[in-house]
mmCIF file of C-alpha atoms in Angstrom:
data_model
loop_
_atom_site.group_PDB
_atom_site.id
_atom_site.type_symbol
_atom_site.label_atom_id
_atom_site.label_comp_id
_atom_site.label_asym_id
_atom_site.label_seq_id
_atom_site.Cartn_x
_atom_site.Cartn_y
_atom_site.Cartn_z
ATOM 1 C CA MET A 1034 0.000 0.000 0.000
ATOM 2 C CA ALA A 1035 1.391 3.402 -0.974
ATOM 3 C CA ARG A 1036 2.194 5.784 1.848
ATOM 4 C CA THR A 1037 0.456 9.137 2.016
ATOM 5 C CA ALA A 1038 2.370 12.396 1.788
ATOM 6 C CA ALA A 1039 1.890 12.889 5.535
ATOM 7 C CA GLU A 1040 3.388 9.477 6.226
ATOM 8 C CA THR A 1041 6.447 10.131 4.101
ATOM 9 C CA THR A 1042 7.207 13.612 5.414
ATOM 10 C CA ASP A 1043 10.930 13.728 6.171
ATOM 11 C CA THR A 1044 10.810 14.768 9.813
ATOM 12 C CA PRO A 1045 12.845 13.503 12.780
ATOM 13 C CA GLN A 1046 9.674 11.921 14.172
ATOM 14 C CA SER A 1047 8.859 10.028 10.979
ATOM 15 C CA GLN A 1048 12.474 8.987 10.507
ATOM 16 C CA GLY A 1049 12.587 7.669 14.071
ATOM 17 C CA ARG A 1050 9.361 5.725 13.593
ATOM 18 C CA ILE A 1051 10.529 4.210 10.307
ATOM 19 C CA ARG A 1052 13.847 3.243 11.876
ATOM 20 C CA ARG A 1053 12.135 1.546 14.832
ATOM 21 C CA GLU A 1054 9.761 -0.324 12.529
ATOM 22 C CA ASN A 1055 12.567 -1.506 10.257
ATOM 23 C CA VAL A 1056 14.794 -2.575 13.144
ATOM 24 C CA GLU A 1057 11.921 -4.527 14.701
ATOM 25 C CA ARG A 1058 11.133 -6.243 11.391
ATOM 26 C CA ILE A 1059 14.771 -7.161 10.866
ATOM 27 C CA LEU A 1060 15.234 -8.517 14.404
ATOM 28 C CA LYS A 1061 12.087 -10.648 14.172
ATOM 29 C CA ALA A 1062 13.072 -11.999 10.773
ATOM 30 C CA ALA A 1063 16.634 -12.682 11.912
ATOM 31 C CA GLU A 1064 15.388 -14.473 15.020
ATOM 32 C CA ARG A 1065 13.383 -16.831 12.827
ATOM 33 C CA VAL A 1066 16.140 -17.436 10.275
ATOM 34 C CA PHE A 1067 18.879 -17.947 12.889
ATOM 35 C CA ALA A 1068 16.610 -20.399 14.728
ATOM 36 C CA GLU A 1069 15.901 -22.416 11.595
ATOM 37 C CA ALA A 1070 19.290 -22.300 9.864
ATOM 38 C CA GLY A 1071 21.737 -21.594 12.682
ATOM 39 C CA PHE A 1072 24.303 -18.813 12.513
ATOM 40 C CA ALA A 1073 26.452 -20.542 9.886
ATOM 41 C CA GLY A 1074 23.529 -21.385 7.613
ATOM 42 C CA ALA A 1075 21.746 -18.040 7.852
ATOM 43 C CA THR A 1076 22.428 -15.392 5.218
ATOM 44 C CA MET A 1077 21.665 -11.703 5.143
ATOM 45 C CA ALA A 1078 19.754 -12.332 1.903
ATOM 46 C CA ASP A 1079 17.494 -14.870 3.643
ATOM 47 C CA ILE A 1080 16.859 -12.479 6.522
ATOM 48 C CA ALA A 1081 16.143 -9.588 4.176
ATOM 49 C CA GLU A 1082 13.649 -11.712 2.245
ATOM 50 C CA ARG A 1083 11.939 -12.766 5.486
ATOM 51 C CA ALA A 1084 11.784 -9.139 6.647
ATOM 52 C CA GLY A 1085 10.537 -7.915 3.286
ATOM 53 C CA LEU A 1086 13.309 -5.330 3.082
ATOM 54 C CA PRO A 1087 16.280 -4.761 0.762
ATOM 55 C CA LYS A 1088 19.471 -6.430 1.968
ATOM 56 C CA ALA A 1089 21.093 -2.994 1.981
ATOM 57 C CA ASN A 1090 18.770 -2.027 4.842
ATOM 58 C CA LEU A 1091 20.167 -4.809 7.010
ATOM 59 C CA HIS A 1092 23.718 -3.633 6.429
ATOM 60 C CA TYR A 1093 22.663 -0.029 7.045
ATOM 61 C CA TYR A 1094 21.138 -0.784 10.457
ATOM 62 C CA PHE A 1095 23.393 -3.607 11.649
ATOM 63 C CA GLY A 1096 26.538 -3.671 9.510
ATOM 64 C CA THR A 1097 27.429 -7.365 9.336
ATOM 65 C CA LYS A 1098 25.752 -10.687 10.018
ATOM 66 C CA ASP A 1099 27.806 -10.964 13.212
ATOM 67 C CA ASP A 1100 26.503 -7.582 14.389
ATOM 68 C CA LEU A 1101 22.916 -8.582 13.611
ATOM 69 C CA TYR A 1102 23.340 -11.917 15.404
ATOM 70 C CA ARG A 1103 24.635 -10.191 18.524
ATOM 71 C CA ALA A 1104 21.714 -7.749 18.381
ATOM 72 C CA VAL A 1105 19.274 -10.670 18.197
ATOM 73 C CA LEU A 1106 20.909 -12.305 21.220
ATOM 74 C CA ASP A 1107 20.846 -9.018 23.164
ATOM 75 C CA ASN A 1108 17.158 -8.604 22.344
ATOM 76 C CA ILE A 1109 16.393 -12.132 23.540
ATOM 77 C CA LEU A 1110 18.323 -11.707 26.775
ATOM 78 C CA ARG A 1111 16.576 -8.431 27.638
ATOM 79 C CA MET A 1112 13.214 -10.112 27.095
ATOM 80 C CA TRP A 1113 14.148 -13.109 29.264
ATOM 81 C CA LEU A 1114 15.710 -11.199 32.128
ATOM 82 C CA ALA A 1115 12.931 -8.651 32.661
ATOM 83 C CA PRO A 1116 10.556 -10.968 34.605
ATOM 84 C CA ILE A 1117 13.168 -12.037 37.168
ATOM 85 C CA ALA A 1118 13.354 -8.454 38.447
ATOM 86 C CA SER A 1119 10.279 -9.311 40.558
ATOM 87 C CA PHE A 1120 12.448 -11.506 42.821
ATOM 88 C CA THR A 1121 12.890 -9.147 45.780
ATOM 89 C CA PRO A 1122 13.258 -9.870 49.507
ATOM 90 C CA ASP A 1123 9.823 -8.467 50.379
ATOM 91 C CA ALA A 1124 7.961 -10.195 47.555
ATOM 92 C CA ASP A 1125 5.630 -13.125 48.220
ATOM 93 C CA PRO A 1126 7.407 -16.317 47.024
ATOM 94 C CA ALA A 1127 4.290 -18.060 45.673
ATOM 95 C CA THR A 1128 3.084 -14.991 43.800
ATOM 96 C CA THR A 1129 6.541 -14.243 42.439
ATOM 97 C CA LEU A 1130 7.242 -17.791 41.271
ATOM 98 C CA THR A 1131 3.793 -18.079 39.713
ATOM 99 C CA ALA A 1132 4.289 -14.857 37.744
ATOM 100 C CA TYR A 1133 7.802 -15.851 36.707
ATOM 101 C CA VAL A 1134 6.913 -19.336 35.481
ATOM 102 C CA THR A 1135 3.844 -17.992 33.690
ATOM 103 C CA ALA A 1136 5.928 -15.327 31.947
ATOM 104 C CA LYS A 1137 8.576 -17.850 30.917
ATOM 105 C CA MET A 1138 5.959 -20.216 29.512
ATOM 106 C CA GLU A 1139 4.295 -17.386 27.602
ATOM 107 C CA VAL A 1140 7.611 -16.499 25.990
ATOM 108 C CA SER A 1141 8.052 -20.146 24.972
ATOM 109 C CA ARG A 1142 4.594 -20.023 23.410
ATOM 110 C CA SER A 1143 4.834 -16.679 21.640
ATOM 111 C CA ARG A 1144 8.583 -16.530 20.856
ATOM 112 C CA PRO A 1145 9.766 -20.139 20.384
ATOM 113 C CA HIS A 1146 12.438 -19.110 17.887
ATOM 114 C CA ALA A 1147 14.081 -16.856 20.461
ATOM 115 C CA SER A 1148 14.700 -19.802 22.753
ATOM 116 C CA LYS A 1149 16.043 -21.889 19.876
ATOM 117 C CA VAL A 1150 18.515 -19.190 18.844
ATOM 118 C CA PHE A 1151 19.882 -19.015 22.380
ATOM 119 C CA ALA A 1152 19.968 -22.818 22.750
ATOM 120 C CA ASN A 1153 21.902 -23.126 19.478
ATOM 121 C CA GLU A 1154 24.369 -20.508 20.669
ATOM 122 C CA ILE A 1155 24.991 -22.375 23.928
ATOM 123 C CA LEU A 1156 25.295 -25.740 22.145
ATOM 124 C CA HIS A 1157 27.987 -24.216 19.940
ATOM 125 C CA GLY A 1158 30.040 -22.995 22.888
ATOM 126 C CA GLY A 1159 28.353 -19.718 23.723
ATOM 127 C CA THR A 1160 31.222 -17.658 22.337
ATOM 128 C CA GLN A 1161 29.014 -14.670 21.529
ATOM 129 C CA VAL A 1162 27.596 -14.548 25.061
ATOM 130 C CA ASP A 1163 30.584 -15.830 27.017
ATOM 131 C CA ARG A 1164 31.254 -12.573 28.839
ATOM 132 C CA PHE A 1165 27.566 -12.065 29.565
ATOM 133 C CA LEU A 1166 27.249 -15.572 31.028
ATOM 134 C CA ALA A 1167 30.390 -15.301 33.141
ATOM 135 C CA GLU A 1168 29.762 -11.786 34.426
ATOM 136 C CA ASP A 1169 26.280 -10.311 34.027
ATOM 137 C CA LEU A 1170 24.241 -13.506 34.269
ATOM 138 C CA LYS A 1171 26.367 -14.863 37.103
ATOM 139 C CA ALA A 1172 25.891 -11.641 39.080
ATOM 140 C CA LEU A 1173 22.146 -11.707 38.436
ATOM 141 C CA VAL A 1174 21.789 -15.349 39.463
ATOM 142 C CA ASP A 1175 23.874 -14.733 42.581
ATOM 143 C CA ALA A 1176 21.581 -11.839 43.542
ATOM 144 C CA LYS A 1177 18.334 -13.711 42.917
ATOM 145 C CA ALA A 1178 19.666 -16.859 44.610
ATOM 146 C CA ALA A 1179 20.344 -14.704 47.663
ATOM 147 C CA VAL A 1180 16.696 -13.602 47.593
ATOM 148 C CA ILE A 1181 15.526 -17.224 47.459
ATOM 149 C CA ASP A 1182 17.917 -18.138 50.275
ATOM 150 C CA GLY A 1183 16.390 -15.293 52.285
ATOM 151 C CA TRP A 1184 12.877 -16.644 51.706
ATOM 152 C CA VAL A 1185 14.062 -20.070 52.861
ATOM 153 C CA ALA A 1186 15.827 -18.675 55.954
ATOM 154 C CA ALA A 1187 12.644 -16.811 56.900
ATOM 155 C CA GLY A 1188 10.587 -19.996 56.605
ATOM 156 C CA ARG A 1189 8.608 -18.615 53.690
ATOM 157 C CA MET A 1190 9.385 -21.567 51.420
ATOM 158 C CA ALA A 1191 10.972 -25.015 51.655
ATOM 159 C CA PRO A 1192 14.752 -25.387 51.511
ATOM 160 C CA VAL A 1193 16.116 -25.602 47.956
ATOM 161 C CA ASP A 1194 19.460 -25.108 46.274
ATOM 162 C CA ALA A 1195 18.577 -21.697 44.854
ATOM 163 C CA ARG A 1196 20.760 -21.856 41.773
ATOM 164 C CA GLN A 1197 19.671 -25.368 40.862
ATOM 165 C CA PHE A 1198 16.082 -24.299 41.449
ATOM 166 C CA LEU A 1199 16.447 -21.492 38.884
ATOM 167 C CA PHE A 1200 18.206 -23.817 36.433
ATOM 168 C CA MET A 1201 15.317 -26.262 36.766
ATOM 169 C CA ILE A 1202 12.753 -23.560 36.021
ATOM 170 C CA TRP A 1203 14.703 -22.466 32.948
ATOM 171 C CA ALA A 1204 15.098 -26.034 31.711
ATOM 172 C CA VAL A 1205 11.424 -26.908 32.078
ATOM 173 C CA THR A 1206 9.926 -23.707 30.680
ATOM 174 C CA GLN A 1207 12.307 -23.415 27.719
ATOM 175 C CA HIS A 1208 11.844 -27.094 26.871
ATOM 176 C CA TYR A 1209 8.440 -26.280 25.389
ATOM 177 C CA ALA A 1210 10.082 -23.983 22.828
ATOM 178 C CA ASP A 1211 13.333 -25.852 22.174
ATOM 179 C CA PHE A 1212 11.694 -29.276 21.816
ATOM 180 C CA ASP A 1213 8.298 -28.280 20.469
ATOM 181 C CA VAL A 1214 8.615 -30.755 17.583
ATOM 182 C CA GLN A 1215 9.085 -33.634 20.019
ATOM 183 C CA ILE A 1216 6.197 -32.471 22.193
ATOM 184 C CA ARG A 1217 3.864 -32.074 19.224
ATOM 185 C CA LYS A 1218 4.691 -35.535 17.900
ATOM 186 C CA VAL A 1219 4.149 -37.185 21.273
ATOM 187 C CA LEU A 1220 0.878 -35.310 21.842
ATOM 188 C CA GLY A 1221 -0.292 -35.860 18.277
ATOM 189 C CA ARG A 1222 -0.584 -32.141 17.536
ATOM 190 C CA ARG A 1223 0.125 -30.206 14.355
ATOM 191 C CA SER A 1224 0.733 -27.169 16.561
ATOM 192 C CA LEU A 1225 0.578 -26.341 20.249
ATOM 193 C CA THR A 1226 -2.435 -24.194 21.055
ATOM 194 C CA ARG A 1227 -3.086 -21.673 23.797
ATOM 195 C CA GLN A 1228 -5.122 -24.364 25.522
ATOM 196 C CA ASP A 1229 -2.160 -26.748 25.385
ATOM 197 C CA PHE A 1230 0.062 -24.099 26.929
ATOM 198 C CA ALA A 1231 -2.512 -23.306 29.608
ATOM 199 C CA THR A 1232 -2.536 -26.968 30.620
ATOM 200 C CA MET A 1233 1.252 -27.264 30.508
ATOM 201 C CA THR A 1234 1.751 -24.024 32.430
ATOM 202 C CA ALA A 1235 -0.580 -25.198 35.181
ATOM 203 C CA GLU A 1236 1.358 -28.455 35.536
ATOM 204 C CA VAL A 1237 4.761 -26.738 35.545
ATOM 205 C CA LEU A 1238 3.492 -24.360 38.223
ATOM 206 C CA ARG A 1239 2.321 -27.271 40.356
ATOM 207 C CA MET A 1240 5.748 -28.906 40.147
ATOM 208 C CA VAL A 1241 7.672 -25.713 40.895
ATOM 209 C CA LEU A 1242 5.483 -24.693 43.834
ATOM 210 C CA ARG A 1243 5.469 -28.210 45.273
ATOM 211 C CA ALA A 1244 9.272 -28.228 45.138
ATOM 212 C CA ALA A 1245 9.226 -24.937 47.046
ATOM 213 C CA GLY A 1246 6.677 -26.228 49.574
ATOM 214 C CA LEU A 1247 4.208 -23.547 48.540
ATOM 215 C CA PRO A 1248 0.444 -23.684 47.954
ATOM 216 C CA GLU A 1249 -0.533 -24.650 44.438
ATOM 217 C CA PRO A 1250 -2.174 -21.912 42.373
ATOM 218 C CA GLN A 1251 -5.883 -21.965 41.692
ATOM 219 C CA ILE A 1252 -5.874 -22.107 37.903
ATOM 220 C CA ALA A 1253 -8.958 -22.949 35.887
ATOM 221 C CA GLU A 1254 -8.406 -25.831 33.490
ATOM 222 C CA PRO A 1255 -8.836 -24.786 29.840
ATOM 223 C CA ASP A 1256 -12.007 -25.742 27.988
ATOM 224 C CA LEU A 1257 -10.686 -28.251 25.458
ATOM 225 C CA SER A 1258 -13.976 -28.192 23.581
ATOM 226 C CA GLU A 1259 -13.131 -24.748 22.215
ATOM 227 C CA THR A 1260 -11.793 -24.294 18.693
ATOM 228 C CA PRO A 1261 -7.987 -24.759 18.763
ATOM 229 C CA ASP A 1262 -5.983 -21.552 18.645
ATOM 230 C CA THR A 1263 -3.577 -21.704 15.713
ATOM 231 C CA SER A 1264 -1.694 -18.587 16.782
ATOM 232 C CA ALA A 1265 0.510 -20.538 19.184
ATOM 233 C CA GLN A 1266 3.457 -20.322 16.790
ATOM 234 C CA PRO A 1267 3.436 -16.836 15.286
ATOM 235 C CA ILE A 1268 5.407 -15.885 12.208
ATOM 236 C CA LEU A 1269 8.292 -13.811 13.507
#
């Protein structure tokens, strides 16, 4: 559809909006292509085609494929780390863990390719995120483990190894994105629906809260008689 004269006015505001839209399109397309082809197999031409933009635009905004790959990883990490900010000493453990697990499962539902990109990076040695893992992530895990240890010391949840507890949550919630093909085959699904994820989220929450000695959440079971939701795996 052709843009109107007002939409194409060369102003700082319009330029900023166009830049944000293009960067978002490129990052989403790159996330999908890197997930499907891996870093070595992905090409800037493939990503440009997926984004519906000239390849020159990718080089203009990100320079090289390496730069774009690092930007995709940074984008994924910001998205993943935001929910864990709710782990604070004064927070209610059951409420906090419920919100965190729910958020992680929703990301696995709505952004499965993000998890696959990160998993592929780790499986190939994590060279692009090595410093982040050894410094930033370690510091964050240390801080949030201290919060969990504080909850345990105050008798607000059952004793757990805080770091292993977080690793377990990551492993379980990200499994539904990383191994969605396996899950779909075992469940006999062409795609995982919102109802499937509601059921799986409820079960993951039960396991996590039981491990922490906390009351299980009151979550209504999904109505499986409803028409399946085919938006569970969006085109990114």
